[in-house]
Tab-separated table of C-alpha atoms and ligand atoms in Angstrom:
chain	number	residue	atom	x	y	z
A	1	UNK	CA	18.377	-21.963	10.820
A	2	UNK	CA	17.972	-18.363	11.969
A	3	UNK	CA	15.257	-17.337	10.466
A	4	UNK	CA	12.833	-20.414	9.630
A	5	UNK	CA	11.760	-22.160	13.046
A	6	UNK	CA	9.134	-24.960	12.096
A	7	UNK	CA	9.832	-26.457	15.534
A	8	UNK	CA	8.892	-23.543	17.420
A	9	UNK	CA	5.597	-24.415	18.686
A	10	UNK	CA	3.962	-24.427	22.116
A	11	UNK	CA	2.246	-27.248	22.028
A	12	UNK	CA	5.013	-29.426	22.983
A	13	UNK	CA	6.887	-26.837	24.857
A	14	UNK	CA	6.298	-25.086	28.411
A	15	UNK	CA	3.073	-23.115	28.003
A	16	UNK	CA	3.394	-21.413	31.558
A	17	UNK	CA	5.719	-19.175	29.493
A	18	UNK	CA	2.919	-16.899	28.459
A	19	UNK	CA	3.440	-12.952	29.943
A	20	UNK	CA	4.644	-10.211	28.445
A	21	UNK	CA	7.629	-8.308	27.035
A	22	UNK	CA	8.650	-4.897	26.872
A	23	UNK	CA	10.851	-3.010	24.251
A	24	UNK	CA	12.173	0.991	23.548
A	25	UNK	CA	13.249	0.945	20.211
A	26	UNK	CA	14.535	4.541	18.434
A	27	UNK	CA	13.522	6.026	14.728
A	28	UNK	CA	16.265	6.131	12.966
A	29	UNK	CA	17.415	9.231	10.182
A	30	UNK	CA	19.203	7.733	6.849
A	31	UNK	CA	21.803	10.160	5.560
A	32	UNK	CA	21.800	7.994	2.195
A	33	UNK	CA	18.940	7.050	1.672
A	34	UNK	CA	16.418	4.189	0.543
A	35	UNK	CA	14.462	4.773	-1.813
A	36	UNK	CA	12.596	2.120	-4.146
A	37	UNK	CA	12.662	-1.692	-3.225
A	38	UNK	CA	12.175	-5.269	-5.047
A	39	UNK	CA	10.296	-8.766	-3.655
A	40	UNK	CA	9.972	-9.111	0.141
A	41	UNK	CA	11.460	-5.429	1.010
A	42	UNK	CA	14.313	-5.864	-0.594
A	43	UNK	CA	16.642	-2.409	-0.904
A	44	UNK	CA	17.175	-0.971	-4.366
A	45	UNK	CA	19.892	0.607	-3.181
A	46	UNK	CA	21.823	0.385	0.310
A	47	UNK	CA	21.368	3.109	2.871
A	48	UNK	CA	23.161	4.485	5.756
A	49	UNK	CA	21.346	5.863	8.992
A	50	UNK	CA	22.028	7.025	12.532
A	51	UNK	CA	19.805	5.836	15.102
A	52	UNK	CA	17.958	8.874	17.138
A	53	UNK	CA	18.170	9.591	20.850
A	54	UNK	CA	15.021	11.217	22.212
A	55	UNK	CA	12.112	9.986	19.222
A	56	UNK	CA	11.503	5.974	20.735
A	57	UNK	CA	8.535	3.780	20.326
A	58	UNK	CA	7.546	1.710	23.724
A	59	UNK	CA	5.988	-1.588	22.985
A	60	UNK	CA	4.777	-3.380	25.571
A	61	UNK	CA	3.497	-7.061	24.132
A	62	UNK	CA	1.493	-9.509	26.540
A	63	UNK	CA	0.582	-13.144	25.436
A	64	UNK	CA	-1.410	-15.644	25.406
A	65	UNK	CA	-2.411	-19.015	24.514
A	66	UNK	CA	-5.175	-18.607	21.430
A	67	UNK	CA	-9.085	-18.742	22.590
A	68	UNK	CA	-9.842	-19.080	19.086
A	69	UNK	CA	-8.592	-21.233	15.975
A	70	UNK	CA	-6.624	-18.278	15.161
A	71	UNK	CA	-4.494	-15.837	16.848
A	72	UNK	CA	-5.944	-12.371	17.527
A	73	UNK	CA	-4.496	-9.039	17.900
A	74	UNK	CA	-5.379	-6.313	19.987
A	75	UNK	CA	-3.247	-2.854	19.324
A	76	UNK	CA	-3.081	0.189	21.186
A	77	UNK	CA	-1.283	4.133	20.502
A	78	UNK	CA	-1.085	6.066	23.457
A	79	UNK	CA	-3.863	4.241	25.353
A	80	UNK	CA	-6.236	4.744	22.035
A	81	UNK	CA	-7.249	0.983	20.061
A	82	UNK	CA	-6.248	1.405	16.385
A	83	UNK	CA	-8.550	-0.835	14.172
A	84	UNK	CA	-6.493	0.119	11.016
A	85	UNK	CA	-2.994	-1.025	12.635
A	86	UNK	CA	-4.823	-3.824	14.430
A	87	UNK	CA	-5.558	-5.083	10.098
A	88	UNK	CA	-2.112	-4.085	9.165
A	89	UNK	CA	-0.259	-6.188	12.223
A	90	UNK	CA	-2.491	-9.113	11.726
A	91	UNK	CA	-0.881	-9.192	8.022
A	92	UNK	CA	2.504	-9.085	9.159
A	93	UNK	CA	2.003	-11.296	11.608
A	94	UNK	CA	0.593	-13.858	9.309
A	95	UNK	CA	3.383	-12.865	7.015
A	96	UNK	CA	6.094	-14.279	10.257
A	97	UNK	CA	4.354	-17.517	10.804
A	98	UNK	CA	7.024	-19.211	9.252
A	99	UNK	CA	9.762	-17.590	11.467
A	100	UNK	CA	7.547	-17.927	14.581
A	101	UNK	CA	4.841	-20.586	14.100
A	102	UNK	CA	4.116	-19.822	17.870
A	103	UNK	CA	2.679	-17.298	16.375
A	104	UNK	CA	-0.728	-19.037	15.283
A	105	UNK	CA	-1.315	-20.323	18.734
A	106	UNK	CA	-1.854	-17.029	20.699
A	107	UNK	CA	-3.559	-14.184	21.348
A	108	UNK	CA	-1.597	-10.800	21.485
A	109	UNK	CA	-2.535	-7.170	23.100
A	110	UNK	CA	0.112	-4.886	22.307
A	111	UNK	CA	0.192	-1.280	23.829
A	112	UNK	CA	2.841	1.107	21.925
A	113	UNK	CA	3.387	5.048	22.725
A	114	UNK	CA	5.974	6.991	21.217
A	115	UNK	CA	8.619	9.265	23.219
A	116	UNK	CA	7.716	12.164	20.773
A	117	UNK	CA	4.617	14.129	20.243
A	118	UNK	CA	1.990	12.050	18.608
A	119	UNK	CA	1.308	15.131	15.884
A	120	UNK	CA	4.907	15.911	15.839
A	121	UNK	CA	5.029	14.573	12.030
A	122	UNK	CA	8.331	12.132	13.150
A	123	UNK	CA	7.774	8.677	10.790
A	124	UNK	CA	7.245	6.258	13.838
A	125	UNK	CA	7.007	3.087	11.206
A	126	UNK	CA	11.126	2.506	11.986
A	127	UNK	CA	10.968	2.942	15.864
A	128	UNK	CA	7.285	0.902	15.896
A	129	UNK	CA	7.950	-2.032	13.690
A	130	UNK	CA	11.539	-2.391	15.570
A	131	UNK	CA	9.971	-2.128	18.822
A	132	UNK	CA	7.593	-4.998	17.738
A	133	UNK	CA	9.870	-7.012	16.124
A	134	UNK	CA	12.320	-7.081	19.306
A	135	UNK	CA	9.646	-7.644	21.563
A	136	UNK	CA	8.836	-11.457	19.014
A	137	UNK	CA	12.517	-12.149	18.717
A	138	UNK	CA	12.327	-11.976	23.109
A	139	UNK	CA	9.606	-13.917	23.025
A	140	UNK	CA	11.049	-16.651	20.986
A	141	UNK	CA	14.399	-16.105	23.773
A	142	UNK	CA	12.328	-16.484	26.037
A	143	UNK	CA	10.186	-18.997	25.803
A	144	UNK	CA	12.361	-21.326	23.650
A	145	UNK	CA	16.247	-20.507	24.747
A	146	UNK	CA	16.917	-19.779	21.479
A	147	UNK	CA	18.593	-16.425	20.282
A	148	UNK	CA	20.706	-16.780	22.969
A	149	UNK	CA	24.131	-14.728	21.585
A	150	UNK	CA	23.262	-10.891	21.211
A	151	UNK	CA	24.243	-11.055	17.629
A	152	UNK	CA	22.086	-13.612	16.660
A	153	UNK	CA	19.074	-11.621	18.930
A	154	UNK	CA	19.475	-8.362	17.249
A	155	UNK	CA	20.401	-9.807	13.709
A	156	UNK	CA	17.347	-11.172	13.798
A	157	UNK	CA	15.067	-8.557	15.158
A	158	UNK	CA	16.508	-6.187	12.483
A	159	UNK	CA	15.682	-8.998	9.460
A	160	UNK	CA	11.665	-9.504	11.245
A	161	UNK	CA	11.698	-5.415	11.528
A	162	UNK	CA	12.988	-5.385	7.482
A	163	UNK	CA	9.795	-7.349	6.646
A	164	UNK	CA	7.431	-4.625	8.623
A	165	UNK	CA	9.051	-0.896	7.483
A	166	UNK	CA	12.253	-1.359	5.243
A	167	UNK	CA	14.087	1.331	7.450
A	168	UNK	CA	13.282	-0.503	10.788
A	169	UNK	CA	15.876	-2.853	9.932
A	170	UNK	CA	18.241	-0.105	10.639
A	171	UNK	CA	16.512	0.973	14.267
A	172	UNK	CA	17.284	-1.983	16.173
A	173	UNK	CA	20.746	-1.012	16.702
A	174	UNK	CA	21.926	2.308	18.121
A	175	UNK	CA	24.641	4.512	16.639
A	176	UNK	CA	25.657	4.348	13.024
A	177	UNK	CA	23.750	1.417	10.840
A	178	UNK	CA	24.218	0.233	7.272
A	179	UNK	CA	21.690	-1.839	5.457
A	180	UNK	CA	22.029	-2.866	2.263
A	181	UNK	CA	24.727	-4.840	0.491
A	182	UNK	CA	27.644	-2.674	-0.144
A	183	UNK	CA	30.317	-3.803	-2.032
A	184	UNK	CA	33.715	-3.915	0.150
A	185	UNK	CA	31.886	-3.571	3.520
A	186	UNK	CA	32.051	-7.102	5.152
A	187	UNK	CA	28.725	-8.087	6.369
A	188	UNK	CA	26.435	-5.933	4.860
A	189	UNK	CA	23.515	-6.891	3.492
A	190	UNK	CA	20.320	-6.663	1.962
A	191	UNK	CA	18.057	-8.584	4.668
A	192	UNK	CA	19.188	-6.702	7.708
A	193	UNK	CA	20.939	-3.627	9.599
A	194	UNK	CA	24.011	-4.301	10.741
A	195	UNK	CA	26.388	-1.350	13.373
A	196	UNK	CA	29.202	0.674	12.019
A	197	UNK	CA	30.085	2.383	14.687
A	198	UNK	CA	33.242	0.859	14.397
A	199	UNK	CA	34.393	2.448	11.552
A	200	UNK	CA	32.918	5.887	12.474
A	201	UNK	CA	35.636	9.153	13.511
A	202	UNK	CA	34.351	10.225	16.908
A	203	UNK	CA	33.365	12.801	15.444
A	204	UNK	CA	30.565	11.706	14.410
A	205	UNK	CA	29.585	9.222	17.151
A	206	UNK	CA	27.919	11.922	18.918
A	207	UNK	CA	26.089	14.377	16.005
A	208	UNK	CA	23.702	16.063	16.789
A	209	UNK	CA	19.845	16.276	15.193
A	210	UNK	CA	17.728	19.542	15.647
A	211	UNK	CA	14.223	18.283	13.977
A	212	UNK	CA	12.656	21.268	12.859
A	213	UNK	CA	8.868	20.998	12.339
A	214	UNK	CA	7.565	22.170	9.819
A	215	UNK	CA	4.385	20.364	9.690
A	216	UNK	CA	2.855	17.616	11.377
A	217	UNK	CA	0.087	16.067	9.488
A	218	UNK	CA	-0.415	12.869	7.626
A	219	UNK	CA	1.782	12.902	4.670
A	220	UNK	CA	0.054	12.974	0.680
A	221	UNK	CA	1.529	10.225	-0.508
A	222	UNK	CA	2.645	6.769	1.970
A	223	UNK	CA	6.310	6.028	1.250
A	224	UNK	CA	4.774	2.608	0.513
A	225	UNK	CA	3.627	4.418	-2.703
A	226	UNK	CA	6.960	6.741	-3.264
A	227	UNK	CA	8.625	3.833	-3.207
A	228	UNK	CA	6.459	1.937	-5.986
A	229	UNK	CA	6.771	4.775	-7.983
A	230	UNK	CA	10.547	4.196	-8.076
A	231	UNK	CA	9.440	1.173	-10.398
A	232	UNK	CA	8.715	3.543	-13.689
A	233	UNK	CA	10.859	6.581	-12.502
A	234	UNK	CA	13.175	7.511	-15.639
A	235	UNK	CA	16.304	8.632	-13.246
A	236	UNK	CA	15.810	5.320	-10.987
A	237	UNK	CA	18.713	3.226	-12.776
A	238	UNK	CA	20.835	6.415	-12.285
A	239	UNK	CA	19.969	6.873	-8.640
A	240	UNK	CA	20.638	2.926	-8.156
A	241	UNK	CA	24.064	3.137	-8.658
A	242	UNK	CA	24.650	7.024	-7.403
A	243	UNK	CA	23.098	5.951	-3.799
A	244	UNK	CA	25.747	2.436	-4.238
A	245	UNK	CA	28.842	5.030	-4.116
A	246	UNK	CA	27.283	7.250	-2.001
A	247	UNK	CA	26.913	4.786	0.579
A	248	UNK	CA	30.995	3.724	0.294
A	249	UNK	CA	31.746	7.226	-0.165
A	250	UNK	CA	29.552	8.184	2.744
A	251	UNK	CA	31.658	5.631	5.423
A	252	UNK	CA	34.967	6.646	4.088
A	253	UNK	CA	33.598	10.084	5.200
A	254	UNK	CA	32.507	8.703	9.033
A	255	UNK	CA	35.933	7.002	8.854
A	256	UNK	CA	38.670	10.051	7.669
A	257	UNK	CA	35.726	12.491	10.105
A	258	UNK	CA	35.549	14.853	6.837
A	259	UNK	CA	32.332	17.067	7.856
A	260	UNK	CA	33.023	19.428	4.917
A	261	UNK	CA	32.561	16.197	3.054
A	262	UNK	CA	29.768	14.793	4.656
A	263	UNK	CA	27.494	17.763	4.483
A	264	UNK	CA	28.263	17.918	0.839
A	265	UNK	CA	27.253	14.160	0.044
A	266	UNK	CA	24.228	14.411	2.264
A	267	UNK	CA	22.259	17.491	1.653
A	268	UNK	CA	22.899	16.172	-2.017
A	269	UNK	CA	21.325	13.005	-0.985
A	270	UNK	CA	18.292	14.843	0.466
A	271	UNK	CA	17.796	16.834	-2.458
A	272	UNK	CA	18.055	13.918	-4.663
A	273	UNK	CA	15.319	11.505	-2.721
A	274	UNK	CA	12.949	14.496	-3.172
A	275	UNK	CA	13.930	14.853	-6.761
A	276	UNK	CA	12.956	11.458	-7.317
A	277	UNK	CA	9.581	12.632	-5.930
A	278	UNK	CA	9.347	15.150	-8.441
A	279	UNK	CA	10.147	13.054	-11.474
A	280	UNK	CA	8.041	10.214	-10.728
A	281	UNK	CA	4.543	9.912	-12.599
A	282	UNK	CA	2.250	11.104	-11.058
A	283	UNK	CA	4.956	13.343	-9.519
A	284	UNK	CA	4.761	14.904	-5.644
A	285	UNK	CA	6.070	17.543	-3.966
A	286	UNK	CA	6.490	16.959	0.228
A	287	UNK	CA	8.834	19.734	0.759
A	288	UNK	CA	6.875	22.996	1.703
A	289	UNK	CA	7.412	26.544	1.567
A	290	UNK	CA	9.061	26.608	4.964
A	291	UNK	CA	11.651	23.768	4.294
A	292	UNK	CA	12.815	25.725	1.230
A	293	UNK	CA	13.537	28.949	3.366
A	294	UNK	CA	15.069	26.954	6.034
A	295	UNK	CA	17.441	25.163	3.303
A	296	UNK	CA	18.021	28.660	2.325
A	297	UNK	CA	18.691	30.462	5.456
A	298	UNK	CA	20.946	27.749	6.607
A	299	UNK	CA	23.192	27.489	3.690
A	300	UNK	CA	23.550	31.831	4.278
A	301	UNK	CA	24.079	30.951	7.591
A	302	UNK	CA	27.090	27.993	7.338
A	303	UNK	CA	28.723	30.621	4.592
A	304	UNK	CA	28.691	33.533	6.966
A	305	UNK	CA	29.854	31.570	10.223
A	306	UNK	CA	31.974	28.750	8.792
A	307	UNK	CA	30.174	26.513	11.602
A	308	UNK	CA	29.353	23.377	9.875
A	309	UNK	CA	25.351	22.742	9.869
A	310	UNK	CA	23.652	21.381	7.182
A	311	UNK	CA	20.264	19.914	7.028
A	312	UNK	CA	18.893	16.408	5.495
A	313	UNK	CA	15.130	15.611	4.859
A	314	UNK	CA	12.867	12.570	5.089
A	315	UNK	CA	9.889	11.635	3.075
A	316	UNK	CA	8.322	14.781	4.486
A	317	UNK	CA	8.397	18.844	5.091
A	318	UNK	CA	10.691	18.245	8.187
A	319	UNK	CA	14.066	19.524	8.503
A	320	UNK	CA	16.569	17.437	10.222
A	321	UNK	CA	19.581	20.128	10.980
A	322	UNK	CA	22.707	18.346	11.515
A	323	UNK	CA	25.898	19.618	13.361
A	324	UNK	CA	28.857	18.619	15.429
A	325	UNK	CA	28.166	18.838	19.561
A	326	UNK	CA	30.153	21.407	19.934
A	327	UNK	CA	28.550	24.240	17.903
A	328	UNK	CA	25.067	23.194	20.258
A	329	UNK	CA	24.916	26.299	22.128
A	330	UNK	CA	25.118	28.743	18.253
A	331	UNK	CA	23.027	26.102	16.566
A	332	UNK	CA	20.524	26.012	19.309
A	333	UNK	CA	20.571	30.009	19.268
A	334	UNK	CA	20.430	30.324	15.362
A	335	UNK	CA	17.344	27.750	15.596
A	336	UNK	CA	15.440	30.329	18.153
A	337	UNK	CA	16.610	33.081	17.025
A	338	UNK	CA	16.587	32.853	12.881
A	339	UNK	CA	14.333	29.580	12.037
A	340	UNK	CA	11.475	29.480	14.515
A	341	UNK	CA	8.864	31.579	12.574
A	342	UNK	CA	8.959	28.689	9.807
A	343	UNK	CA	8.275	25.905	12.672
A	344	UNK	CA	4.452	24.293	13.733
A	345	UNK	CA	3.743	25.223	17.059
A	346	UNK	CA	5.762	21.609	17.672
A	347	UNK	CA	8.779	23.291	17.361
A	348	UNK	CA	11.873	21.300	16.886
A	349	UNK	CA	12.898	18.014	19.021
A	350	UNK	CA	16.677	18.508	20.400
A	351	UNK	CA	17.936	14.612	19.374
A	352	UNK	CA	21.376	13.148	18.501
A	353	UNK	CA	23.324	9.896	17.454
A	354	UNK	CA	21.626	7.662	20.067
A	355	UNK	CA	22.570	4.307	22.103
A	356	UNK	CA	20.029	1.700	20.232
A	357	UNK	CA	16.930	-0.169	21.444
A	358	UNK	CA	16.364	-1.428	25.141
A	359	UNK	CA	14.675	-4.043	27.140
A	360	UNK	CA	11.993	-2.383	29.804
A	361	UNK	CA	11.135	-5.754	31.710
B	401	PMV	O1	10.809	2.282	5.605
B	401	PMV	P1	9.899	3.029	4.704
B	401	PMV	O2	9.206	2.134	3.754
B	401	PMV	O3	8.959	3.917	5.472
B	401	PMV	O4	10.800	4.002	3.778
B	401	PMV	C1	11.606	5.001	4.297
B	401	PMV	C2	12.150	5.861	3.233
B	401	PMV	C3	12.918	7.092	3.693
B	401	PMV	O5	12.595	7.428	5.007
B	401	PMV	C4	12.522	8.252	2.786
B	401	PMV	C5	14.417	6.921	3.543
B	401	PMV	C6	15.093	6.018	4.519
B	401	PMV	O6	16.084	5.391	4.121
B	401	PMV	O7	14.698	5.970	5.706
């Protein structure tokens, strides 16, 4: 079975294989988006993401056989040992002994540094927890044979992500990625990501992602919590079912290449995540000043021009200002010109629709 390996142990198997693997893996920006979850991060609803360009976690993993009677882990940011993730991972990873028993006999350092600025405010949990999970499903490749077909490999790596960040299982593909079970799209489902790019106009293949920052700190409220709060939200039932169609609606929309459509359904998804926000008890507000007067400004601005930008938000202040490639050079030059005042001295990170995770070694 895919996902339960009780034979995979070292003991009996070649134990010169210990080294060291490295993965890129992008965040990822859902257009519909999830939003409250059952069980073992199980979607209440099914999303739809695009997988970013430029904003990549790098995790390098190198193991070893256990000094111990249990496995160890030692984790590193941007050359700086977390003790907090180091807790967290050892959960997980005790949570994956059952899909990787080899698990219990090692010892792991694991070095990770994100392509974007480290205050930049991005949500690295997608791009981290996809980075780590590819670099466990390579070491079970490699060390085992197994995963051998690239479906199998990255079906996988987006089911092990699921179980770290629910929206990692959508960053270990690149382009267009569903997850979620949605009803008349073959394949879907609610355990892991799986590419659309197939089904997507061209169109949209290569849209673009201006990330405005608006600001960079630590967020209130953990989307672990947002999420929770989902549970007792009056309008969750209501949102359930809305986010279902949106989701269909939303690929018959990347299928027909219908922007007027598409920035309809998803600034309306935006608005609605952080409305959820608002009506949960205790309620919060993430949005800030700033991210209201962007909204604002570029609304005015798509009514004056006609050119087709629109904006979508995450669990944060952020703006994510979406647009066809070729309105980059007005876009860019509205950005400077009309939006940069409301922006942390990050400014904004220039990404698009991007190619997907890679292998570094
Ligand atoms: O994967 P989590 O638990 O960090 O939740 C992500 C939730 C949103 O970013 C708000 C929406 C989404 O679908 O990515």
């Amino acid at each position: 079975m895919l996902y339960d390996n009780p034979a995979l142990k070292f003991k009996d198997t070649n134990k010169d294989c210990l080294g060291e693997v490295v993965w890129q893996s992008p965040s990822n920006i859902a257009l519909v988006k999830y939003w409250g979850k059952k069980g073992a991060q199980i979607p209440s609803n099914p999303s739809v993401s695009f997988s970013l360009s430029k904003s990549c976690t790098e995790t390098k993993l190198s193991f070893r056989e256990a000094k111990g009677k249990n496995f160890s882990v030692k984790f590193s940011l941007d050359g700086i040992q977390q003790p907090d993730f180091e807790k967290k991972i050892i959960t997980y990873f005790k949570s994956l002994t059952k899909i990787f028993p080899f698990i219990e006999q090692l010892d792991f350092d694991i070095q990770s540094k994100n392509t974007f600025p480290h205050s930049a405010g991005i949500a690295s949990s997608a791009s981290g927890m996809s980075a780590l999970a590819l670099t466990l499903c390579d070491l079970e490749r490699y060390c085992f044979n197994r995963l051998t077909s690239l479906e199998d490999f990255f079906k996988k790596a987006s089911f092990v992500a699921r179980l770290g960040s629910g929206s990692a299982a959508r960053s270990t593909y690149g382009g267009w990625v569903a997850w979620g079970d949605i009803g008349g799209i073959e394949g879907t489902s609610d355990l892991f990501g799986v590419p659309i790019n197939s089904y997507v106009h061209s169109d949209f293949l290569n849209y673009q992602d201006a990330i405005l920052l608006v600001e960079t700190g630590k967020k209130k409220v953990s989307s672990r919590v947002g999420h929770s709060l989902m549970n007792s939200n009056p309008f969750a039932q209501d949102r359930f079912v809305q986010a279902n169609q949106n989701a269909k609606h939303l690929i018959e929309i990347l299928k027909a290449g219908d922007i007027e459509a598409f920035i309809k359904l998803t600034e309306s998804e935006a608005l609605t995540l952080h409305a959820m926000m608002m009506t949960s008890q205790p309620s919060f507000i993430l949005m800030k000043p700033q991210t209201i007067n962007i909204i604002e400004k570029v609304r005015a601005y798509r009514s004056e021009t006609r050119i087709p930008v629109s904006f979508t938000l995450d669990a944060g202040p952020n703006i994510h200002l979406l647009y066809p490639k070729s309105f980059k050079k007005q876009v860019t030059e509205f950005v400077e010109n009309n939006l940069s005042s409301y922006l942390s001295e990050n400014g904004f990170i220039d990404d698009e629709v991007g190619p997907g995770p890679k292998k570094l070694s």
